[in-house]
Amino acid sequence: MLEDNTRDAELIQELLEADNFVCEVTRVQTRAEFVAGLENTGIDLILADYKLPSFDGLSALKLALDARPDLPFIFVSGVLGEEVAIEAVKIGATDYVVKSRLSRLVPSVQRALREARERTERKKAEEALRRNEMYLAEAQRLSRTGSFGWDPGNGEIHWSDETYRIFECEPTIRPTIQLVLDRTHPDDRMCLRQIIDRASIERSEFTAEHRLLMADGSVKYVRAVAHPSTGEDPDSIVFVGAVTDITERKRAEEERERLRQLEADLAHMNRVSMMGELAASLAHEIKQPITSAVINAQTCTNWLRRDAPDLTKASKAAWAMVAAVTRAGGIIDRVSSLYRRGTPERELVDLNEIVREMSVLLGDTANRNAVSIRTELDPGLPPTTADRVQLQQVLMNLMLNGIESMQDTVGELTVASKRTEDGQLLISVSDTGIGLSVDEAERIFEAFFTTKPQGTGMGLSISRRIIESHGGHLWASPNTGRGATFQLTLPVEATTLVRSNSCR
């Protein structure tokens, strides 16, 4: 309270307390005292006389406006004229009360405090709104996600700052559906137009994934999601949505697809290169049933040429010939499947059967290297869902590696199958060759790492990828004595991957 009259100050306080105000009054009379009082953060209201012996209310008002502009400032004076009072309010005073009419004081104070409280609450709300808008804008920038509103009734569209950045448009440009279509890649415009038209008619939520063709010729991938919302007019439907720049994600997906294709090509090359090593075994395996078929054909002919043809024996020879040719055809089918390139085909397969097939196919290669192949197969092993050709490739890789590690010594290759305690299927390939160091046991699965002078370093890396894609694991360890053991596990039911496609 800026007041030099003690009695007036007491009267003002009594009036306020009579109306249930709890007042803690600081009375000042000079400029220095007033300035010091403004530093008290607990002050809620300033009541000021207009004229004092060494100070005046207008000067106090200007000081208060500079230091504490949110504080209510009410003139309470006996010499304040109407024109001066109005001018004071224009400058920034909250109100004025003439001392001869102090009945107006309490309502004036109540209104001033109420308005001050409302201003404070409004200011806090505005600050919170600005802060939230800042957080939202920063979140949109970081996530590359902009927001938009669209009223199909009048065609009005509102974009956030990030949406303008995604479309690379100046904020002064008014967004329209035509602008969106013009920015869209020509190959995607018809699809997007159909989505927009359908949403406009059906008033249903929509998702659109398409490309933008920018002014510099670059291409962006964007994904827009929107849902209908009722605006101020209950009969009017507007769409509220978000648009996300997914260019980096799309390029990453394309790169992953390229790498998958590269892996598939490398795996195919690996199979083809292995077939060169199997040429001698294939010739031997195919020659045996063909020779048997020729002998049985000659025998059948001899039985039929007799004066009294022996049809029973001729029939047996003919059936034996059919069986031999069928066996040769089976060998050719197994070999040709390893050459095929294509999408993996998963089916129920018997791991024991694959072990037997590879043991037969690699039998001659093993014999030429003075290696014997021994199998220890669990007859109760259940089937697993897998790609037969890929598992043949993995087992052929492991068995050939074992045979090659023993090519300078007489050795034995043991292939075993069993069910593990946790229910997985286990295949182990153990040799008595040169063995592995502890460091090599893990490094041999790295791409392009090899212990062979002529090796590519891709066979084991590809094999591990194949087993992992089936939900299994492939590892190696040195034997206690000579050689090394490679082991792989597979689930009884391998997992399959499901992909979703965009509208493009």
Short mmCIF file of N, CA, C and O in Angstrom, two decimals, residues 284-408:
data_model
loop_
_atom_site.label_atom_id
_atom_site.label_comp_id
_atom_site.label_asym_id
_atom_site.label_seq_id
_atom_site.Cartn_x
_atom_site.Cartn_y
_atom_site.Cartn_z
N HIS A 284 29.75 -93.05 -60.46
CA HIS A 284 29.76 -94.38 -59.87
C HIS A 284 28.36 -94.79 -59.43
O HIS A 284 27.90 -95.92 -59.71
N GLU A 285 27.64 -93.86 -58.75
CA GLU A 285 26.33 -94.18 -58.23
C GLU A 285 25.32 -94.44 -59.35
O GLU A 285 24.46 -95.31 -59.23
N ILE A 286 25.40 -93.65 -60.40
CA ILE A 286 24.45 -93.81 -61.51
C ILE A 286 24.81 -95.03 -62.36
O ILE A 286 23.95 -95.75 -62.87
N LYS A 287 26.11 -95.30 -62.47
CA LYS A 287 26.57 -96.43 -63.30
C LYS A 287 26.09 -97.77 -62.75
O LYS A 287 25.72 -98.68 -63.51
N GLN A 288 26.08 -97.89 -61.40
CA GLN A 288 25.69 -99.17 -60.79
C GLN A 288 24.26 -99.58 -61.16
O GLN A 288 24.05 -100.69 -61.67
N PRO A 289 23.24 -98.76 -60.95
CA PRO A 289 21.88 -99.20 -61.30
C PRO A 289 21.69 -99.35 -62.82
O PRO A 289 20.93 -100.21 -63.25
N ILE A 290 22.39 -98.54 -63.62
CA ILE A 290 22.26 -98.68 -65.07
C ILE A 290 22.86 -100.01 -65.53
O ILE A 290 22.29 -100.73 -66.37
N THR A 291 24.03 -100.38 -64.97
CA THR A 291 24.65 -101.66 -65.30
C THR A 291 23.74 -102.81 -64.90
O THR A 291 23.55 -103.79 -65.65
N SER A 292 23.13 -102.67 -63.69
CA SER A 292 22.20 -103.69 -63.23
C SER A 292 21.01 -103.80 -64.15
O SER A 292 20.53 -104.90 -64.46
N ALA A 293 20.52 -102.66 -64.64
CA ALA A 293 19.38 -102.66 -65.54
C ALA A 293 19.73 -103.35 -66.86
O ALA A 293 18.93 -104.11 -67.42
N VAL A 294 20.93 -103.08 -67.38
CA VAL A 294 21.38 -103.72 -68.64
C VAL A 294 21.45 -105.23 -68.47
O VAL A 294 20.99 -106.02 -69.32
N ILE A 295 22.05 -105.68 -67.34
CA ILE A 295 22.18 -107.13 -67.09
C ILE A 295 20.80 -107.77 -67.00
O ILE A 295 20.55 -108.84 -67.58
N ASN A 296 19.88 -107.15 -66.28
CA ASN A 296 18.54 -107.71 -66.14
C ASN A 296 17.79 -107.69 -67.46
O ASN A 296 16.98 -108.59 -67.73
N ALA A 297 18.05 -106.67 -68.29
CA ALA A 297 17.42 -106.64 -69.62
C ALA A 297 17.90 -107.80 -70.48
O ALA A 297 17.11 -108.45 -71.19
N GLN A 298 19.21 -108.06 -70.45
CA GLN A 298 19.77 -109.19 -71.21
C GLN A 298 19.21 -110.51 -70.69
O GLN A 298 18.87 -111.42 -71.47
N THR A 299 19.13 -110.62 -69.34
CA THR A 299 18.59 -111.85 -68.75
C THR A 299 17.15 -112.07 -69.17
O THR A 299 16.74 -113.19 -69.53
N CYS A 300 16.36 -110.99 -69.13
CA CYS A 300 14.95 -111.08 -69.54
C CYS A 300 14.85 -111.54 -71.00
O CYS A 300 14.04 -112.40 -71.34
N THR A 301 15.71 -110.98 -71.85
CA THR A 301 15.69 -111.35 -73.27
C THR A 301 16.03 -112.83 -73.44
O THR A 301 15.39 -113.56 -74.25
N ASN A 302 17.04 -113.30 -72.70
CA ASN A 302 17.45 -114.72 -72.81
C ASN A 302 16.32 -115.64 -72.40
O ASN A 302 16.08 -116.69 -73.04
N TRP A 303 15.62 -115.30 -71.29
CA TRP A 303 14.52 -116.16 -70.86
C TRP A 303 13.38 -116.17 -71.89
O TRP A 303 12.71 -117.18 -72.07
N LEU A 304 13.20 -115.07 -72.57
CA LEU A 304 12.11 -115.01 -73.57
C LEU A 304 12.49 -115.70 -74.88
O LEU A 304 11.60 -116.10 -75.64
N ARG A 305 13.78 -115.82 -75.18
CA ARG A 305 14.22 -116.42 -76.46
C ARG A 305 14.25 -117.96 -76.41
O ARG A 305 14.48 -118.60 -77.45
N ARG A 306 14.11 -118.53 -75.26
CA ARG A 306 14.15 -120.00 -75.16
C ARG A 306 12.99 -120.61 -75.95
O ARG A 306 11.96 -119.97 -76.16
N ASP A 307 13.22 -121.84 -76.34
CA ASP A 307 12.15 -122.53 -77.09
C ASP A 307 10.85 -122.54 -76.29
O ASP A 307 9.76 -122.39 -76.86
N ALA A 308 11.02 -122.73 -75.00
CA ALA A 308 9.85 -122.64 -74.11
C ALA A 308 10.11 -121.46 -73.17
O ALA A 308 10.74 -121.61 -72.12
N PRO A 309 9.70 -120.22 -73.55
CA PRO A 309 10.01 -119.03 -72.74
C PRO A 309 9.56 -119.19 -71.29
O PRO A 309 8.45 -119.66 -71.03
N ASP A 310 10.47 -118.82 -70.38
CA ASP A 310 10.15 -118.86 -68.96
C ASP A 310 9.66 -117.47 -68.55
O ASP A 310 10.44 -116.57 -68.22
N LEU A 311 8.35 -117.31 -68.62
CA LEU A 311 7.77 -115.99 -68.39
C LEU A 311 7.94 -115.52 -66.94
O LEU A 311 8.10 -114.31 -66.68
N THR A 312 7.94 -116.46 -66.00
CA THR A 312 8.09 -116.07 -64.59
C THR A 312 9.45 -115.44 -64.34
O THR A 312 9.58 -114.36 -63.74
N LYS A 313 10.50 -116.12 -64.82
CA LYS A 313 11.84 -115.59 -64.61
C LYS A 313 12.08 -114.33 -65.43
O LYS A 313 12.77 -113.39 -64.99
N ALA A 314 11.49 -114.30 -66.65
CA ALA A 314 11.62 -113.10 -67.48
C ALA A 314 10.95 -111.91 -66.79
O ALA A 314 11.46 -110.77 -66.81
N SER A 315 9.78 -112.16 -66.16
CA SER A 315 9.06 -111.09 -65.46
C SER A 315 9.88 -110.57 -64.28
O SER A 315 9.96 -109.36 -64.05
N LYS A 316 10.52 -111.49 -63.53
CA LYS A 316 11.33 -111.07 -62.40
C LYS A 316 12.49 -110.21 -62.86
O LYS A 316 12.82 -109.19 -62.22
N ALA A 317 13.12 -110.61 -63.98
CA ALA A 317 14.24 -109.83 -64.50
C ALA A 317 13.78 -108.45 -64.96
O ALA A 317 14.47 -107.44 -64.78
N ALA A 318 12.57 -108.43 -65.57
CA ALA A 318 12.03 -107.14 -66.04
C ALA A 318 11.75 -106.20 -64.86
O ALA A 318 12.06 -105.00 -64.90
N TRP A 319 11.18 -106.75 -63.78
CA TRP A 319 10.91 -105.92 -62.60
C TRP A 319 12.21 -105.44 -61.96
O TRP A 319 12.29 -104.31 -61.47
N ALA A 320 13.22 -106.31 -61.94
CA ALA A 320 14.52 -105.90 -61.40
C ALA A 320 15.11 -104.77 -62.24
O ALA A 320 15.74 -103.84 -61.71
N MET A 321 14.89 -104.86 -63.58
CA MET A 321 15.37 -103.79 -64.47
C MET A 321 14.65 -102.47 -64.17
O MET A 321 15.27 -101.40 -64.10
N VAL A 322 13.33 -102.55 -63.95
CA VAL A 322 12.56 -101.34 -63.62
C VAL A 322 13.05 -100.73 -62.32
O VAL A 322 13.23 -99.51 -62.19
N ALA A 323 13.30 -101.57 -61.32
CA ALA A 323 13.77 -101.08 -60.02
C ALA A 323 15.12 -100.39 -60.16
O ALA A 323 15.37 -99.34 -59.54
N ALA A 324 16.04 -100.96 -60.96
CA ALA A 324 17.36 -100.38 -61.13
C ALA A 324 17.28 -99.02 -61.83
O ALA A 324 17.94 -98.05 -61.44
N VAL A 325 16.44 -98.96 -62.88
CA VAL A 325 16.29 -97.68 -63.59
C VAL A 325 15.65 -96.62 -62.68
O VAL A 325 16.03 -95.45 -62.69
N THR A 326 14.66 -97.06 -61.89
CA THR A 326 14.01 -96.14 -60.95
C THR A 326 15.02 -95.59 -59.94
O THR A 326 15.01 -94.41 -59.59
N ARG A 327 15.92 -96.49 -59.46
CA ARG A 327 16.94 -96.06 -58.51
C ARG A 327 17.87 -95.03 -59.16
O ARG A 327 18.25 -94.04 -58.54
N ALA A 328 18.24 -95.27 -60.41
CA ALA A 328 19.10 -94.31 -61.13
C ALA A 328 18.38 -92.97 -61.29
O ALA A 328 18.97 -91.90 -61.12
N GLY A 329 17.08 -93.03 -61.59
CA GLY A 329 16.31 -91.81 -61.73
C GLY A 329 16.23 -91.04 -60.43
O GLY A 329 16.28 -89.81 -60.40
N GLY A 330 16.10 -91.77 -59.29
CA GLY A 330 16.07 -91.12 -57.99
C GLY A 330 17.36 -90.39 -57.68
O GLY A 330 17.36 -89.29 -57.12
N ILE A 331 18.49 -91.03 -58.04
CA ILE A 331 19.80 -90.38 -57.82
C ILE A 331 19.88 -89.10 -58.64
O ILE A 331 20.32 -88.05 -58.16
N ILE A 332 19.43 -89.15 -59.89
CA ILE A 332 19.48 -87.97 -60.77
C ILE A 332 18.59 -86.87 -60.22
O ILE A 332 18.95 -85.69 -60.22
N ASP A 333 17.39 -87.24 -59.71
CA ASP A 333 16.48 -86.24 -59.14
C ASP A 333 17.12 -85.54 -57.94
O ASP A 333 17.01 -84.32 -57.78
N ARG A 334 17.76 -86.34 -57.06
CA ARG A 334 18.38 -85.74 -55.87
C ARG A 334 19.49 -84.77 -56.27
O ARG A 334 19.66 -83.71 -55.69
N VAL A 335 20.26 -85.16 -57.28
CA VAL A 335 21.37 -84.31 -57.71
C VAL A 335 20.84 -83.05 -58.39
O VAL A 335 21.29 -81.94 -58.12
N SER A 336 19.84 -83.19 -59.26
CA SER A 336 19.31 -82.02 -59.98
C SER A 336 18.66 -81.03 -59.02
O SER A 336 18.68 -79.83 -59.26
N SER A 337 18.08 -81.54 -57.92
CA SER A 337 17.46 -80.62 -56.96
C SER A 337 18.49 -79.70 -56.33
O SER A 337 18.20 -78.56 -55.98
N LEU A 338 19.73 -80.19 -56.20
CA LEU A 338 20.78 -79.35 -55.64
C LEU A 338 21.19 -78.24 -56.60
O LEU A 338 21.75 -77.22 -56.18
N TYR A 339 20.95 -78.44 -57.90
CA TYR A 339 21.30 -77.41 -58.89
C TYR A 339 20.22 -76.35 -59.02
O TYR A 339 20.47 -75.27 -59.52
N ARG A 340 18.99 -76.68 -58.59
CA ARG A 340 17.87 -75.77 -58.84
C ARG A 340 18.01 -74.48 -58.06
O ARG A 340 18.50 -74.45 -56.94
N ARG A 341 17.57 -73.40 -58.67
CA ARG A 341 17.52 -72.08 -58.02
C ARG A 341 16.04 -71.71 -57.85
O ARG A 341 15.25 -71.87 -58.76
N GLY A 342 15.68 -71.24 -56.68
CA GLY A 342 14.28 -70.86 -56.50
C GLY A 342 13.97 -70.58 -55.04
O GLY A 342 14.84 -70.61 -54.17
N THR A 343 12.70 -70.34 -54.79
CA THR A 343 12.25 -70.04 -53.43
C THR A 343 12.27 -71.32 -52.59
O THR A 343 11.82 -72.36 -53.05
N PRO A 344 12.80 -71.25 -51.36
CA PRO A 344 12.80 -72.44 -50.51
C PRO A 344 11.40 -72.98 -50.33
O PRO A 344 10.43 -72.25 -50.15
N GLU A 345 11.28 -74.32 -50.39
CA GLU A 345 10.00 -74.99 -50.22
C GLU A 345 10.07 -75.84 -48.97
O GLU A 345 10.86 -76.77 -48.89
N ARG A 346 9.24 -75.53 -47.99
CA ARG A 346 9.29 -76.25 -46.73
C ARG A 346 8.24 -77.35 -46.71
O ARG A 346 7.12 -77.17 -47.16
N GLU A 347 8.66 -78.49 -46.15
CA GLU A 347 7.80 -79.65 -46.08
C GLU A 347 8.28 -80.50 -44.90
O GLU A 347 9.33 -80.22 -44.31
N LEU A 348 7.52 -81.51 -44.54
CA LEU A 348 7.96 -82.43 -43.50
C LEU A 348 9.06 -83.32 -44.07
O LEU A 348 8.86 -83.98 -45.09
N VAL A 349 10.22 -83.33 -43.43
CA VAL A 349 11.34 -84.12 -43.92
C VAL A 349 11.87 -85.01 -42.81
O VAL A 349 11.78 -84.69 -41.62
N ASP A 350 12.44 -86.14 -43.22
CA ASP A 350 13.05 -87.11 -42.30
C ASP A 350 14.55 -86.88 -42.34
O ASP A 350 15.20 -87.14 -43.38
N LEU A 351 15.13 -86.41 -41.23
CA LEU A 351 16.56 -86.13 -41.21
C LEU A 351 17.39 -87.40 -41.41
O LEU A 351 18.44 -87.36 -42.07
N ASN A 352 16.93 -88.51 -40.88
CA ASN A 352 17.66 -89.77 -41.08
C ASN A 352 17.74 -90.13 -42.56
O ASN A 352 18.77 -90.61 -43.05
N GLU A 353 16.65 -89.87 -43.28
CA GLU A 353 16.64 -90.18 -44.71
C GLU A 353 17.64 -89.31 -45.46
O GLU A 353 18.35 -89.79 -46.36
N ILE A 354 17.73 -88.02 -45.07
CA ILE A 354 18.69 -87.12 -45.72
C ILE A 354 20.12 -87.58 -45.42
O ILE A 354 20.99 -87.56 -46.30
N VAL A 355 20.38 -88.04 -44.20
CA VAL A 355 21.72 -88.54 -43.85
C VAL A 355 22.06 -89.75 -44.71
O VAL A 355 23.18 -89.87 -45.24
N ARG A 356 21.10 -90.67 -44.87
CA ARG A 356 21.36 -91.86 -45.69
C ARG A 356 21.62 -91.46 -47.15
O ARG A 356 22.52 -92.01 -47.80
N GLU A 357 20.82 -90.52 -47.68
CA GLU A 357 21.01 -90.08 -49.07
C GLU A 357 22.41 -89.50 -49.27
O GLU A 357 23.11 -89.83 -50.24
N MET A 358 22.84 -88.62 -48.37
CA MET A 358 24.15 -88.00 -48.51
C MET A 358 25.29 -89.01 -48.30
O MET A 358 26.34 -88.91 -48.92
N SER A 359 25.05 -89.99 -47.43
CA SER A 359 26.07 -91.02 -47.23
C SER A 359 26.28 -91.83 -48.50
O SER A 359 27.43 -92.16 -48.86
N VAL A 360 25.19 -92.14 -49.20
CA VAL A 360 25.31 -92.87 -50.47
C VAL A 360 25.97 -92.00 -51.53
O VAL A 360 26.87 -92.42 -52.25
N LEU A 361 25.51 -90.74 -51.59
CA LEU A 361 26.01 -89.83 -52.63
C LEU A 361 27.51 -89.55 -52.46
O LEU A 361 28.23 -89.38 -53.45
N LEU A 362 27.98 -89.51 -51.22
CA LEU A 362 29.39 -89.20 -50.96
C LEU A 362 30.24 -90.44 -50.73
O LEU A 362 31.42 -90.33 -50.41
N GLY A 363 29.63 -91.61 -50.90
CA GLY A 363 30.35 -92.86 -50.64
C GLY A 363 31.60 -93.03 -51.46
O GLY A 363 32.67 -93.36 -50.94
N ASP A 364 31.52 -92.77 -52.75
CA ASP A 364 32.68 -92.98 -53.62
C ASP A 364 33.77 -91.94 -53.32
O ASP A 364 34.97 -92.27 -53.32
N THR A 365 33.35 -90.66 -53.05
CA THR A 365 34.33 -89.63 -52.67
C THR A 365 35.08 -90.04 -51.41
O THR A 365 36.30 -89.88 -51.30
N ALA A 366 34.36 -90.60 -50.44
CA ALA A 366 35.00 -91.06 -49.20
C ALA A 366 35.95 -92.21 -49.48
O ALA A 366 37.08 -92.24 -48.96
N ASN A 367 35.54 -93.18 -50.31
CA ASN A 367 36.40 -94.33 -50.61
C ASN A 367 37.70 -93.89 -51.28
O ASN A 367 38.77 -94.41 -50.98
N ARG A 368 37.61 -92.94 -52.20
CA ARG A 368 38.81 -92.49 -52.90
C ARG A 368 39.78 -91.78 -51.96
O ARG A 368 40.96 -91.66 -52.27
N ASN A 369 39.27 -91.28 -50.83
CA ASN A 369 40.14 -90.62 -49.84
C ASN A 369 40.44 -91.52 -48.65
O ASN A 369 40.89 -91.06 -47.60
N ALA A 370 40.16 -92.84 -48.80
CA ALA A 370 40.41 -93.83 -47.74
C ALA A 370 39.67 -93.48 -46.46
O ALA A 370 40.17 -93.62 -45.35
N VAL A 371 38.43 -92.99 -46.62
CA VAL A 371 37.60 -92.61 -45.48
C VAL A 371 36.35 -93.49 -45.47
O VAL A 371 35.74 -93.71 -46.51
N SER A 372 36.02 -94.00 -44.33
CA SER A 372 34.78 -94.78 -44.19
C SER A 372 33.71 -93.91 -43.53
O SER A 372 34.01 -93.10 -42.66
N ILE A 373 32.46 -94.08 -43.97
CA ILE A 373 31.34 -93.33 -43.41
C ILE A 373 30.52 -94.25 -42.53
O ILE A 373 30.08 -95.32 -42.96
N ARG A 374 30.31 -93.85 -41.28
CA ARG A 374 29.52 -94.65 -40.34
C ARG A 374 28.36 -93.79 -39.85
O ARG A 374 28.52 -92.59 -39.57
N THR A 375 27.18 -94.38 -39.76
CA THR A 375 25.99 -93.65 -39.28
C THR A 375 25.48 -94.26 -37.99
O THR A 375 25.49 -95.48 -37.82
N GLU A 376 25.04 -93.38 -37.08
CA GLU A 376 24.41 -93.80 -35.83
C GLU A 376 23.11 -93.02 -35.70
O GLU A 376 23.08 -91.91 -35.17
N LEU A 377 22.04 -93.57 -36.26
CA LEU A 377 20.78 -92.83 -36.40
C LEU A 377 19.74 -93.32 -35.41
O LEU A 377 19.55 -94.53 -35.22
N ASP A 378 19.06 -92.37 -34.78
CA ASP A 378 17.98 -92.67 -33.85
C ASP A 378 16.73 -93.03 -34.66
O ASP A 378 16.17 -92.17 -35.35
N PRO A 379 16.28 -94.29 -34.60
CA PRO A 379 15.12 -94.68 -35.43
C PRO A 379 13.83 -93.98 -35.02
O PRO A 379 12.88 -93.92 -35.81
N GLY A 380 13.77 -93.45 -33.81
CA GLY A 380 12.55 -92.78 -33.36
C GLY A 380 12.56 -91.28 -33.59
O GLY A 380 11.73 -90.56 -33.03
N LEU A 381 13.49 -90.79 -34.42
CA LEU A 381 13.59 -89.34 -34.65
C LEU A 381 12.36 -88.83 -35.40
O LEU A 381 12.04 -89.33 -36.48
N PRO A 382 11.64 -87.83 -34.86
CA PRO A 382 10.45 -87.30 -35.54
C PRO A 382 10.85 -86.41 -36.72
O PRO A 382 11.98 -85.92 -36.79
N PRO A 383 9.93 -86.17 -37.64
CA PRO A 383 10.24 -85.29 -38.78
C PRO A 383 10.26 -83.83 -38.34
O PRO A 383 9.81 -83.48 -37.25
N THR A 384 10.78 -82.97 -39.21
CA THR A 384 10.78 -81.53 -38.97
C THR A 384 10.34 -80.82 -40.25
O THR A 384 10.47 -81.37 -41.35
N THR A 385 9.80 -79.63 -40.09
CA THR A 385 9.39 -78.83 -41.25
C THR A 385 10.59 -78.04 -41.74
O THR A 385 11.12 -77.19 -41.01
N ALA A 386 11.05 -78.32 -42.95
CA ALA A 386 12.27 -77.69 -43.45
C ALA A 386 12.31 -77.79 -44.97
O ALA A 386 11.49 -78.46 -45.60
N ASP A 387 13.30 -77.08 -45.55
CA ASP A 387 13.56 -77.18 -46.98
C ASP A 387 14.57 -78.30 -47.20
O ASP A 387 15.72 -78.23 -46.77
N ARG A 388 14.12 -79.38 -47.87
CA ARG A 388 14.95 -80.58 -48.04
C ARG A 388 16.26 -80.25 -48.74
O ARG A 388 17.35 -80.67 -48.31
N VAL A 389 16.20 -79.47 -49.83
CA VAL A 389 17.40 -79.18 -50.61
C VAL A 389 18.41 -78.41 -49.77
O VAL A 389 19.62 -78.69 -49.81
N GLN A 390 17.94 -77.44 -48.97
CA GLN A 390 18.86 -76.67 -48.15
C GLN A 390 19.53 -77.55 -47.09
O GLN A 390 20.73 -77.41 -46.82
N LEU A 391 18.77 -78.46 -46.47
CA LEU A 391 19.38 -79.35 -45.49
C LEU A 391 20.37 -80.32 -46.15
O LEU A 391 21.39 -80.67 -45.58
N GLN A 392 20.05 -80.78 -47.38
CA GLN A 392 21.01 -81.61 -48.12
C GLN A 392 22.30 -80.83 -48.34
O GLN A 392 23.41 -81.38 -48.20
N GLN A 393 22.17 -79.56 -48.69
CA GLN A 393 23.35 -78.74 -48.94
C GLN A 393 24.18 -78.60 -47.67
O GLN A 393 25.42 -78.73 -47.72
N VAL A 394 23.54 -78.34 -46.52
CA VAL A 394 24.27 -78.18 -45.27
C VAL A 394 25.01 -79.47 -44.92
O VAL A 394 26.20 -79.46 -44.59
N LEU A 395 24.30 -80.60 -44.99
CA LEU A 395 24.92 -81.88 -44.62
C LEU A 395 26.05 -82.24 -45.58
O LEU A 395 27.10 -82.76 -45.17
N MET A 396 25.87 -81.94 -46.87
CA MET A 396 26.93 -82.21 -47.84
C MET A 396 28.15 -81.36 -47.53
O MET A 396 29.30 -81.84 -47.59
N ASN A 397 27.94 -80.07 -47.16
CA ASN A 397 29.06 -79.20 -46.78
C ASN A 397 29.84 -79.80 -45.62
O ASN A 397 31.07 -79.90 -45.65
N LEU A 398 29.12 -80.19 -44.56
CA LEU A 398 29.78 -80.70 -43.36
C LEU A 398 30.50 -82.01 -43.63
O LEU A 398 31.64 -82.22 -43.16
N MET A 399 29.87 -82.91 -44.40
CA MET A 399 30.49 -84.21 -44.66
C MET A 399 31.70 -84.08 -45.59
O MET A 399 32.73 -84.72 -45.38
N LEU A 400 31.59 -83.22 -46.59
CA LEU A 400 32.74 -83.01 -47.49
C LEU A 400 33.92 -82.40 -46.73
O LEU A 400 35.08 -82.78 -46.95
N ASN A 401 33.62 -81.43 -45.85
CA ASN A 401 34.70 -80.84 -45.04
C ASN A 401 35.39 -81.90 -44.20
O ASN A 401 36.63 -81.90 -44.06
N GLY A 402 34.59 -82.82 -43.60
CA GLY A 402 35.17 -83.88 -42.79
C GLY A 402 36.03 -84.82 -43.61
O GLY A 402 37.13 -85.21 -43.20
N ILE A 403 35.55 -85.18 -44.81
CA ILE A 403 36.31 -86.08 -45.69
C ILE A 403 37.62 -85.42 -46.11
O ILE A 403 38.69 -86.04 -46.09
N GLU A 404 37.56 -84.14 -46.47
CA GLU A 404 38.76 -83.43 -46.92
C GLU A 404 39.78 -83.29 -45.79
O GLU A 404 40.98 -83.28 -46.03
N SER A 405 39.31 -83.17 -44.55
CA SER A 405 40.25 -83.04 -43.43
C SER A 405 41.01 -84.34 -43.16
O SER A 405 42.02 -84.32 -42.44
N MET A 406 40.54 -85.46 -43.73
CA MET A 406 41.18 -86.76 -43.50
C MET A 406 41.79 -87.34 -44.78
O MET A 406 42.13 -88.51 -44.83
N GLN A 407 41.92 -86.50 -45.85
CA GLN A 407 42.31 -87.05 -47.15
C GLN A 407 43.74 -87.59 -47.17
O GLN A 407 44.09 -88.41 -48.02
N ASP A 408 44.60 -87.16 -46.27
CA ASP A 408 45.98 -87.65 -46.25
C ASP A 408 46.17 -88.79 -45.26
O ASP A 408 47.28 -89.33 -45.12
#
